[in-house]
Short mmCIF file of C-alpha atoms and ligand atoms in Angstrom, two decimals:
data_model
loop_
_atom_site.label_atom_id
_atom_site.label_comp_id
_atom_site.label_asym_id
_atom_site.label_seq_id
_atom_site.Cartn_x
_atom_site.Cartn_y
_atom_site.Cartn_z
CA UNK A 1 0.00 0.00 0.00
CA UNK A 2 1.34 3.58 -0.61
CA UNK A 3 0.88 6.01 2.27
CA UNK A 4 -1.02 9.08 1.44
CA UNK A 5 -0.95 12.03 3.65
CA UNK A 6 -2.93 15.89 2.97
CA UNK A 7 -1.67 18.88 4.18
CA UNK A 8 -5.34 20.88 4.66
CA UNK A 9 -7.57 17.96 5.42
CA UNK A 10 -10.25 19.65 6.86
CA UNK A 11 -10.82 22.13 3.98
CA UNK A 12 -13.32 21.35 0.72
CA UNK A 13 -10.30 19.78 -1.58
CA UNK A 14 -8.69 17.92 1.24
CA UNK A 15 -11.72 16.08 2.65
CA UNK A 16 -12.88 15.47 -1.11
CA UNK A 17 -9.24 13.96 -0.90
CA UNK A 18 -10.02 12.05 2.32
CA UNK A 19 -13.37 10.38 0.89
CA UNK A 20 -11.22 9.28 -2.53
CA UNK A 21 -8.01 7.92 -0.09
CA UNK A 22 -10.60 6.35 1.81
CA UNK A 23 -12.02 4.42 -0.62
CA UNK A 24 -8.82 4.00 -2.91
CA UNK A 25 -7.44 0.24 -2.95
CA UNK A 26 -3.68 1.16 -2.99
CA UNK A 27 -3.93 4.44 -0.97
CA UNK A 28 -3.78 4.07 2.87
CA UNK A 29 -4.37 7.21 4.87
CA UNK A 30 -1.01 8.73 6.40
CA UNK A 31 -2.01 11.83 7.68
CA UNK A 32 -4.20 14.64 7.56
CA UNK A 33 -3.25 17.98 8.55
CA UNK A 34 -5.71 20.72 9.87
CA UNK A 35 -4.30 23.39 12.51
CA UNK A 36 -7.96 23.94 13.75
CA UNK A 37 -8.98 20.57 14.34
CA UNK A 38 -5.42 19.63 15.26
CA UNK A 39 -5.69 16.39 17.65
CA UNK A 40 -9.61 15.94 17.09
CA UNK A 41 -11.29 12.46 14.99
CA UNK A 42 -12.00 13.42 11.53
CA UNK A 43 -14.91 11.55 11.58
CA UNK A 44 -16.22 13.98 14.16
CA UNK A 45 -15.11 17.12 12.33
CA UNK A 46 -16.40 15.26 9.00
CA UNK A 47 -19.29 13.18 9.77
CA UNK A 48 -19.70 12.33 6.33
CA UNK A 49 -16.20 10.15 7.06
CA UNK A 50 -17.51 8.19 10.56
CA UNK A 51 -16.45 4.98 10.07
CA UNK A 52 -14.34 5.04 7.36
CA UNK A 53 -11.33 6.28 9.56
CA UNK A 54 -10.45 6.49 13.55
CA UNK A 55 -7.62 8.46 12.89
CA UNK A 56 -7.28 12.29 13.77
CA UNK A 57 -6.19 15.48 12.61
CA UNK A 58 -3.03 15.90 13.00
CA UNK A 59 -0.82 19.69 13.03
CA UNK A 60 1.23 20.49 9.79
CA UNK A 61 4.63 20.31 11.38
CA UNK A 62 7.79 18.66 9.96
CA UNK A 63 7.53 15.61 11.83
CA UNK A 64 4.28 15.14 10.61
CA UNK A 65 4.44 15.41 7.70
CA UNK A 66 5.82 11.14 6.49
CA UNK A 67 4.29 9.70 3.73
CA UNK A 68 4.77 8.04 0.01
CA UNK A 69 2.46 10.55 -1.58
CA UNK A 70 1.52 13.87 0.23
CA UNK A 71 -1.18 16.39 -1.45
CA UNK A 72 -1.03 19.69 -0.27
CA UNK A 73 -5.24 21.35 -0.44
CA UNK A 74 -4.13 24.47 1.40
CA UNK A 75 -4.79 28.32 -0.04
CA UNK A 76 -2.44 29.95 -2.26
CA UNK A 77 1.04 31.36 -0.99
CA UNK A 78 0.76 28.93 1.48
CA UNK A 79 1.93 25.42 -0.52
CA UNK A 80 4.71 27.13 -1.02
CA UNK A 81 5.33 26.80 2.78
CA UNK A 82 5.40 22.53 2.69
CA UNK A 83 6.13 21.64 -0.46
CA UNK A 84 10.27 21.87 -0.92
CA UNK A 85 10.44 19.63 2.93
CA UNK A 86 7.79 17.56 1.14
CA UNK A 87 9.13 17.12 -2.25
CA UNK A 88 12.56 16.35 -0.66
CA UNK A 89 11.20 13.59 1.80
CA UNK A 90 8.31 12.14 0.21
CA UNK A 91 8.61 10.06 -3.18
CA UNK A 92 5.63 11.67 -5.38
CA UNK A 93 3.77 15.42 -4.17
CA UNK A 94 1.00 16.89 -5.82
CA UNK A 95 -0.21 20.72 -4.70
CA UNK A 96 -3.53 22.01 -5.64
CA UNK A 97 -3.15 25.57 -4.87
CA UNK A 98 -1.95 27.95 -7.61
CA UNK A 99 1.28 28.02 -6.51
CA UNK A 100 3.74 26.41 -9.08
CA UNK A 101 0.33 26.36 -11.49
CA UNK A 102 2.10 29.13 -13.68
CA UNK A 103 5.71 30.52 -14.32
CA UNK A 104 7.00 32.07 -10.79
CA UNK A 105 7.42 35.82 -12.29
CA UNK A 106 3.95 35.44 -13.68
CA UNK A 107 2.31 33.84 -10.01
CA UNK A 108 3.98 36.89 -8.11
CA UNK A 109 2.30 39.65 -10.65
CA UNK A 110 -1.60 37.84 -10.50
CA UNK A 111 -1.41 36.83 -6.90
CA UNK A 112 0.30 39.67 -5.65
CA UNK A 113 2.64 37.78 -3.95
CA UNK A 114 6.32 37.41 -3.23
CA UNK A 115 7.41 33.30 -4.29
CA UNK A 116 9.11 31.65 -1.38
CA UNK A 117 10.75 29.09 -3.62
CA UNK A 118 10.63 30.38 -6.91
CA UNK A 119 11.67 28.42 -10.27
CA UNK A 120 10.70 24.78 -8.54
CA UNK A 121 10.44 21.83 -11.59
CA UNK A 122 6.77 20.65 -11.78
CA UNK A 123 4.52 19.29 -13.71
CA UNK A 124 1.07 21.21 -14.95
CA UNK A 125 -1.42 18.23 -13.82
CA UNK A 126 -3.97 18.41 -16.61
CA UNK A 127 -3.67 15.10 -17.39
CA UNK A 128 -5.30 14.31 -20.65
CA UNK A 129 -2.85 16.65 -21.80
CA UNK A 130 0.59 16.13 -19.86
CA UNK A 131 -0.16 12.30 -19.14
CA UNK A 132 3.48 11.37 -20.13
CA UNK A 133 4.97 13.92 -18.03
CA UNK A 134 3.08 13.52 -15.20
CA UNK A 135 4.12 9.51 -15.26
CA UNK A 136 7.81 10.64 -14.48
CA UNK A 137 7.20 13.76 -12.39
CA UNK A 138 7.92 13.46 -8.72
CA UNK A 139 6.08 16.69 -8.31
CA UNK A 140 2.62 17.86 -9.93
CA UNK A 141 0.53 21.12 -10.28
CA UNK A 142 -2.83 20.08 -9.95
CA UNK A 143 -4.61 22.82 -12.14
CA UNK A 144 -6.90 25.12 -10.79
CA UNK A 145 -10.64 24.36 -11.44
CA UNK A 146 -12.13 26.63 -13.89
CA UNK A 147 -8.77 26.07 -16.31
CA UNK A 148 -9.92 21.97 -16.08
CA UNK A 149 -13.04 22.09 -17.46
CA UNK A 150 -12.24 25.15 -19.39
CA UNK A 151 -8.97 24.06 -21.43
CA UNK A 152 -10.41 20.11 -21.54
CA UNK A 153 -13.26 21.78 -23.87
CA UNK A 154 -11.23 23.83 -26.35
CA UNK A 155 -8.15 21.17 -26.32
CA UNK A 156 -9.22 19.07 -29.60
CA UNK A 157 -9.59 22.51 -31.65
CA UNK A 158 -5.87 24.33 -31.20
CA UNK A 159 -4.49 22.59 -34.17
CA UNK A 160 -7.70 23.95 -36.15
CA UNK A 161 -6.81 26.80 -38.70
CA UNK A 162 -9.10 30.07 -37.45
CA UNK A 163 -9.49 29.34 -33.80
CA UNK A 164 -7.74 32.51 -32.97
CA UNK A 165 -10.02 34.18 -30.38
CA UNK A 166 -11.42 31.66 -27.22
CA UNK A 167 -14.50 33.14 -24.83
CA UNK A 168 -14.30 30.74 -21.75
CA UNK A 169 -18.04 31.99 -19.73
CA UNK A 170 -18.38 29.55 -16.45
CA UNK A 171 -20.55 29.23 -13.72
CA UNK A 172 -19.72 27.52 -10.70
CA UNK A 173 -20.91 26.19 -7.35
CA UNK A 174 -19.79 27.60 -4.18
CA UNK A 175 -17.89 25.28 -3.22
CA UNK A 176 -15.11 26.56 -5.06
CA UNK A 177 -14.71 29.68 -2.64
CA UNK A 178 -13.71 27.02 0.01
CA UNK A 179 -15.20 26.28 2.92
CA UNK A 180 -14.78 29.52 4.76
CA UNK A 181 -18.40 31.44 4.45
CA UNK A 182 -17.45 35.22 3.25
CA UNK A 183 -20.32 37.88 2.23
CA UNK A 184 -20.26 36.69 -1.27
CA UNK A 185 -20.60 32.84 -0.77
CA UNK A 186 -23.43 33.63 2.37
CA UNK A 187 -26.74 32.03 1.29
CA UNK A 188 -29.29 35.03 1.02
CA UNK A 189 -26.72 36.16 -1.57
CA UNK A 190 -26.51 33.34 -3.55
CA UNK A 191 -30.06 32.17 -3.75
CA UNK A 192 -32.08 32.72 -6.64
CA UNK A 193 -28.56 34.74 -8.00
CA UNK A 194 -25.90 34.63 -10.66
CA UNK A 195 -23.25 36.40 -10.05
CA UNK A 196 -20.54 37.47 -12.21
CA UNK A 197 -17.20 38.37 -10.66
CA UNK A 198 -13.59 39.27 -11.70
CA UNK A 199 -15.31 39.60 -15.37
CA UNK A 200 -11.95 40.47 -17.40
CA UNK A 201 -9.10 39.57 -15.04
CA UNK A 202 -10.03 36.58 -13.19
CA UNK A 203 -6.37 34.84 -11.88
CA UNK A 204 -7.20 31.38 -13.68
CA UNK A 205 -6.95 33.65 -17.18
CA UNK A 206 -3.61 33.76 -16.68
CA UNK A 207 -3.26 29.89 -16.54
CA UNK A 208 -5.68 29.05 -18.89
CA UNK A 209 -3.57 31.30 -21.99
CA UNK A 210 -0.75 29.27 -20.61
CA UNK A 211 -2.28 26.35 -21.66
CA UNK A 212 -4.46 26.87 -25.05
CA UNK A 213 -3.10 30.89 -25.43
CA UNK A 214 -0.28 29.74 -27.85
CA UNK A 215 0.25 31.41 -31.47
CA UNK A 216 -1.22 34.80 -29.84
CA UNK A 217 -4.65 33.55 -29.73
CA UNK A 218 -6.72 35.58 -27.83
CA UNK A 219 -8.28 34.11 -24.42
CA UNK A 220 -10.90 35.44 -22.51
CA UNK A 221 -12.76 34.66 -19.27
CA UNK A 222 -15.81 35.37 -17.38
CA UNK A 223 -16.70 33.75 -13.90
CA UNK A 224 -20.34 33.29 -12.44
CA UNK A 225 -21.42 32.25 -8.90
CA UNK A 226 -24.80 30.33 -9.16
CA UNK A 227 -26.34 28.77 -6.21
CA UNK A 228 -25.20 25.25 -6.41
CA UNK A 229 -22.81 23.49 -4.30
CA UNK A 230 -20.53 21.79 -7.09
CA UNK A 231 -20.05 22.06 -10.32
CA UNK A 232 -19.10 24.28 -13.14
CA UNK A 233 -20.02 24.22 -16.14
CA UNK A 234 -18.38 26.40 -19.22
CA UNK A 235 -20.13 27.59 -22.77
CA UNK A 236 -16.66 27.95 -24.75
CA UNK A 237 -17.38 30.44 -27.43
CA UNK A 238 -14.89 29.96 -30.49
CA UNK A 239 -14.92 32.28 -33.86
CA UNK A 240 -13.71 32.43 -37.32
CA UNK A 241 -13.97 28.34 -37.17
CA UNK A 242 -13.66 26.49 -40.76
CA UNK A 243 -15.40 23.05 -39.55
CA UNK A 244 -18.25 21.71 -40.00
CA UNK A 245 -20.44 20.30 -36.81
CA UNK A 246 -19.82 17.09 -37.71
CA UNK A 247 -16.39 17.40 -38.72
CA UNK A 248 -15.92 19.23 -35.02
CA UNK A 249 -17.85 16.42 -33.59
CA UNK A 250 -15.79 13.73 -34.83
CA UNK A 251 -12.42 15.44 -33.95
CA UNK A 252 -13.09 15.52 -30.15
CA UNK A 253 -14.27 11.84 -30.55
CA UNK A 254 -10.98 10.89 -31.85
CA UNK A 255 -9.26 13.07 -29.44
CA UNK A 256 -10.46 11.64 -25.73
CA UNK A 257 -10.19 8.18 -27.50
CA UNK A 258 -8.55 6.97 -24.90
CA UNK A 259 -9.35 9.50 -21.98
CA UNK A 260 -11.60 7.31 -19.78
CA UNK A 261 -12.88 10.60 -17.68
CA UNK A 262 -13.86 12.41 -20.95
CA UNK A 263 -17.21 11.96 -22.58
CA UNK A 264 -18.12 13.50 -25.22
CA UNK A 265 -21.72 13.39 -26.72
CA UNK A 266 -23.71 16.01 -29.01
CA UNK A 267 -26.04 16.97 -26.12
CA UNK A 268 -25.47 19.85 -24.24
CA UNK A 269 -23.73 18.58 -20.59
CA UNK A 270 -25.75 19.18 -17.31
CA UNK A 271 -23.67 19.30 -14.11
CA UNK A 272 -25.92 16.59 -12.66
CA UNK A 273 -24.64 13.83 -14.65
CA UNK A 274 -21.08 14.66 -13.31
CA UNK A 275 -21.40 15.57 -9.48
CA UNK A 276 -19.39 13.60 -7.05
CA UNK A 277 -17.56 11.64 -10.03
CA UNK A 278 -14.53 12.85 -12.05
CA UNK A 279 -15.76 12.58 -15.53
CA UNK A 280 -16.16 15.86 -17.77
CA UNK A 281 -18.36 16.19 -19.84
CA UNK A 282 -18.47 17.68 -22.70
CA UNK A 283 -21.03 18.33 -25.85
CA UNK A 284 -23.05 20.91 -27.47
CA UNK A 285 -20.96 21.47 -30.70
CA UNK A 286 -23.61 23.53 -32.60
CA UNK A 287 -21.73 26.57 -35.06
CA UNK A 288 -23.71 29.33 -36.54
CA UNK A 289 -22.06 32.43 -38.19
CA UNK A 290 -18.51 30.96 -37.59
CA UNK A 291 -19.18 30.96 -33.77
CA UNK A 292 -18.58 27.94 -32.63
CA UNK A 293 -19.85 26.57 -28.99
CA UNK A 294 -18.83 23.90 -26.70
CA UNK A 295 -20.17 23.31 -23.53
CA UNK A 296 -18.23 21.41 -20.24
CA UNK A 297 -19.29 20.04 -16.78
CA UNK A 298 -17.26 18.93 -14.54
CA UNK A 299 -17.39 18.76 -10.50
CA UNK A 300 -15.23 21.31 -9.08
CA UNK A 301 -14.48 19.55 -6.18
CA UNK A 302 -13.33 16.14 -8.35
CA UNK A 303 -12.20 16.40 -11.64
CA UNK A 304 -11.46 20.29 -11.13
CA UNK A 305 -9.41 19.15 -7.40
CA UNK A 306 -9.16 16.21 -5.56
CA UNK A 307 -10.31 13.34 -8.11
CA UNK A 308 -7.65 14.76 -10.61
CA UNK A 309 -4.76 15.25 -8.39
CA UNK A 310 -5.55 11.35 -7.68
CA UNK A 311 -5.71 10.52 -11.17
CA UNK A 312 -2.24 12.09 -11.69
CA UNK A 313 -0.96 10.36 -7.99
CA UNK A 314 -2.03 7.07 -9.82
CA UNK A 315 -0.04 7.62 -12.96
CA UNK A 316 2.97 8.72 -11.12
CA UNK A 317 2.64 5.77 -9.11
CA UNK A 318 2.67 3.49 -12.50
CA UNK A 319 -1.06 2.47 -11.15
CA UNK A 320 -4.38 2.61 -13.58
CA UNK A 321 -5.55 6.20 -13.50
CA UNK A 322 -9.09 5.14 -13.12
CA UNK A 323 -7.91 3.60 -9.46
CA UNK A 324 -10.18 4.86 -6.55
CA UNK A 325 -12.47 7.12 -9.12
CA UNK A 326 -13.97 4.31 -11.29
CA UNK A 327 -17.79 5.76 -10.23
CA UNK A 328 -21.02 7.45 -11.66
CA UNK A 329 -22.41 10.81 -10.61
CA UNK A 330 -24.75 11.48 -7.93
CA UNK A 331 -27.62 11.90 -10.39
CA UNK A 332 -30.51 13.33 -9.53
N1 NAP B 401 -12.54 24.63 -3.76
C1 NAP B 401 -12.26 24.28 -5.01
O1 NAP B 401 -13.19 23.99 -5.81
C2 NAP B 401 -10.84 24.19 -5.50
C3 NAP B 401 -10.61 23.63 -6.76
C4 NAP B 401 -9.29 23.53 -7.23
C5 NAP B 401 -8.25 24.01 -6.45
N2 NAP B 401 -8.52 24.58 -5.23
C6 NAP B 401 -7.36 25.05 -4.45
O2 NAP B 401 -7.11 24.08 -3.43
C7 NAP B 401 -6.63 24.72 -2.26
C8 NAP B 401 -7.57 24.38 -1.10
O3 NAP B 401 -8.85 24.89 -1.41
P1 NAP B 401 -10.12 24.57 -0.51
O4 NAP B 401 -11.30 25.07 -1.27
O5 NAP B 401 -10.09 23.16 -0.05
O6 NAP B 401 -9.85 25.55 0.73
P2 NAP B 401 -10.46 25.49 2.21
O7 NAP B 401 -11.77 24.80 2.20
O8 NAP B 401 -10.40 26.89 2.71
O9 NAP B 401 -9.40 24.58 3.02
C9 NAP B 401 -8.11 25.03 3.31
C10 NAP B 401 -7.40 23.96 4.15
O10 NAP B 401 -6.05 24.38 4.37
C11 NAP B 401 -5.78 24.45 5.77
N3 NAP B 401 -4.89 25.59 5.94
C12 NAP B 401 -5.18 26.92 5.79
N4 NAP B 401 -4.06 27.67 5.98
C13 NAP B 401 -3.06 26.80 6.23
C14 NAP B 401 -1.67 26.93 6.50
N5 NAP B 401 -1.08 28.15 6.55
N6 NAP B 401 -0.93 25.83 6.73
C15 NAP B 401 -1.51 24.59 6.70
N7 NAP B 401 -2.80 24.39 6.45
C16 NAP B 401 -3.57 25.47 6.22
C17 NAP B 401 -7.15 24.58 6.43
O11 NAP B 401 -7.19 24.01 7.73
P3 NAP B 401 -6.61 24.72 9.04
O12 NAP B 401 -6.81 26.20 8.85
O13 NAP B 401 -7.41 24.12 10.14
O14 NAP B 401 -5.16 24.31 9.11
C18 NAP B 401 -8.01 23.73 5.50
O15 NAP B 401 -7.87 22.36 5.84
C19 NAP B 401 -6.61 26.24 -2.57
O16 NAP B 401 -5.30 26.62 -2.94
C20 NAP B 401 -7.58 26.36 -3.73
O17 NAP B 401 -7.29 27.45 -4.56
C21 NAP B 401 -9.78 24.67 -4.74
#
């Protein structure tokens, strides 16, 4: 068995990390770190967990911190804190916080933030892209959420003569504010809202032209808050295409061949069909006027967190991907 341990345990990523570990046939439970809950059961702090664990919370210090595989699900500018000890005592590490996400020059201008260990080799953990990579990488960058679904749906097309301007609009849960209530995630002003935020400079922009901005295309993004718990789900606007809807159609087919998470279908996605699981989905594929729109759903909390950065710990542990995340949505 590989020992897992997660720095931020008792957050939304690391307990989504904690039911996955849990349930994962090659991942044992190490540790799990959480400086509020610090020498308290996790199945009292996370009921949803009774019985599936006896162990505790544990502090992040040092001594800690002794394990095969260590996630870190902590906020930004604070990864940076853990992960050179971890990365230098631990065989495989995978962060989910923006940290290493993006070039270190780049993370200090959109996070405004001074890099504590700048320049770090990593991996960018979208995996049905960097698959290879990620199966000899001691360390990954899980990618941030919105970027997931929001790259996985444009991917197939970059090739494609004309796609030279990319609209990514999203709307997401709240889960993805974490689990620490603030006046914009509180429920009377949520309910029966959408929300846009950040409209033209959200910081996942900035990683998302990293990863389908190349030959000066033009990316742009616009967030939404909807009142849902998980889930986001982006309309990918693309102009000036040459393809046909079939031709379009078949090329993402042939594309996720052999991505068991992606499914692609003509239908437009619904985030239902993909909460609690780590398959995206992704359809819709209508063009009119040389506009060209694809729609993605994924679960914020799973394929956009802690069910990818277990898909990559599998591959970088030479195990099937699909280990530990082989299961439907919660649908209804
Ligand atoms: N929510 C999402 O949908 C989502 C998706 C993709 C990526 N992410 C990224 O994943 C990371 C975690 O997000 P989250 O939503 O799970 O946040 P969260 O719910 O706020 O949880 C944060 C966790 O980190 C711990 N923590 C906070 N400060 C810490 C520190 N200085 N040292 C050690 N532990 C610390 C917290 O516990 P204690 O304070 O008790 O120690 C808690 O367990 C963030 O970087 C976020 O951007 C989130």
């Amino acid at each position: 068995m590989i020992e897992a341990g997660v720095v931020g345990g008792s957050g939304y990523t690391g307990s989504e990390l904690l039911r996955i570990i849990l349930n994962h046939p090659e991942f044992e439970l190490k540790f799990a770190t959480s400086r509020s809950y610090s020498g308290e059961r996790i199945g009292d702090i996370l009921p949803s967990l009774e019985r599936l664990t006896d162990q505790s919370f544990v502090s992040p210090s040092k001594e800690q911190l002794e394990g095969d595989l260590v996630f870190t699900a902590v906020p930004h500018t604070k990864a940076m804190e853990y992960v050179p000890y971890l990365v230098e005592n631990c065989s495989t590490v995978v962060d989910l916080s923006a940290d290493y996400r993006i070039p270190t020059r780049e993370f200090e201008e959109v996070y405004g933030a001074q890099h504590s260990d700048p320049g770090r080799e990593c991996i960018y953990g979208l995996t049905e892209l960097n698959r290879e990579k990620i199966a000899v990488s001691s360390f990954v960058a899980n990618p941030g959420c919105f970027p997931t679904g929001a790259c996985l749906s444009v991917l197939p097309l970059l090739e494609e003569d004309g796609v030279n301007r990319i609209l990514f609009d999203s709307k997401t849960g709240i889960s993805g504010a974490g689990a620490k209530p603030t006046e914009s995630t509180h429920f009377p002003n949520v309910q029966e809202e959408v929300s846009p935020y950040n409209v033209t400079s959200h910081r996942h922009l900035s990683e998302m032209k990293m990863v389908v901005g190349g030959n000066n295309r033009d990316v742009y993004f616009t967030p939404h808050i909807i009142p849902s718990t998980r889930g986001i789900l982006t309309t990918s606007h693309l102009f000036d295409v040459s393809l046909d809807e079939d031709e379009v159609f078949k090329l993402f087919k042939d594309y996720y061949d052999d991505d068991y998470f992606v499914r692609v279908k003509k239908d437009v996605p619904k985030l239902s069909s993909v909460r609690g699981s780590n398959f995206v989905d992704i359809g819709g594929f209508e063009i009119k006027e040389g506009r060209l729109v694809v729609v993605s759903a994924i679960d914020n909390l799973v394929k956009g967190a802690a069910g990818q950065a277990i898909q990559n710990a599998n591959i970088m542990n030479n195990l099937d991907e699909k280990l530990g995340l082989d299961y439907a949505g919660l649908s209804p």
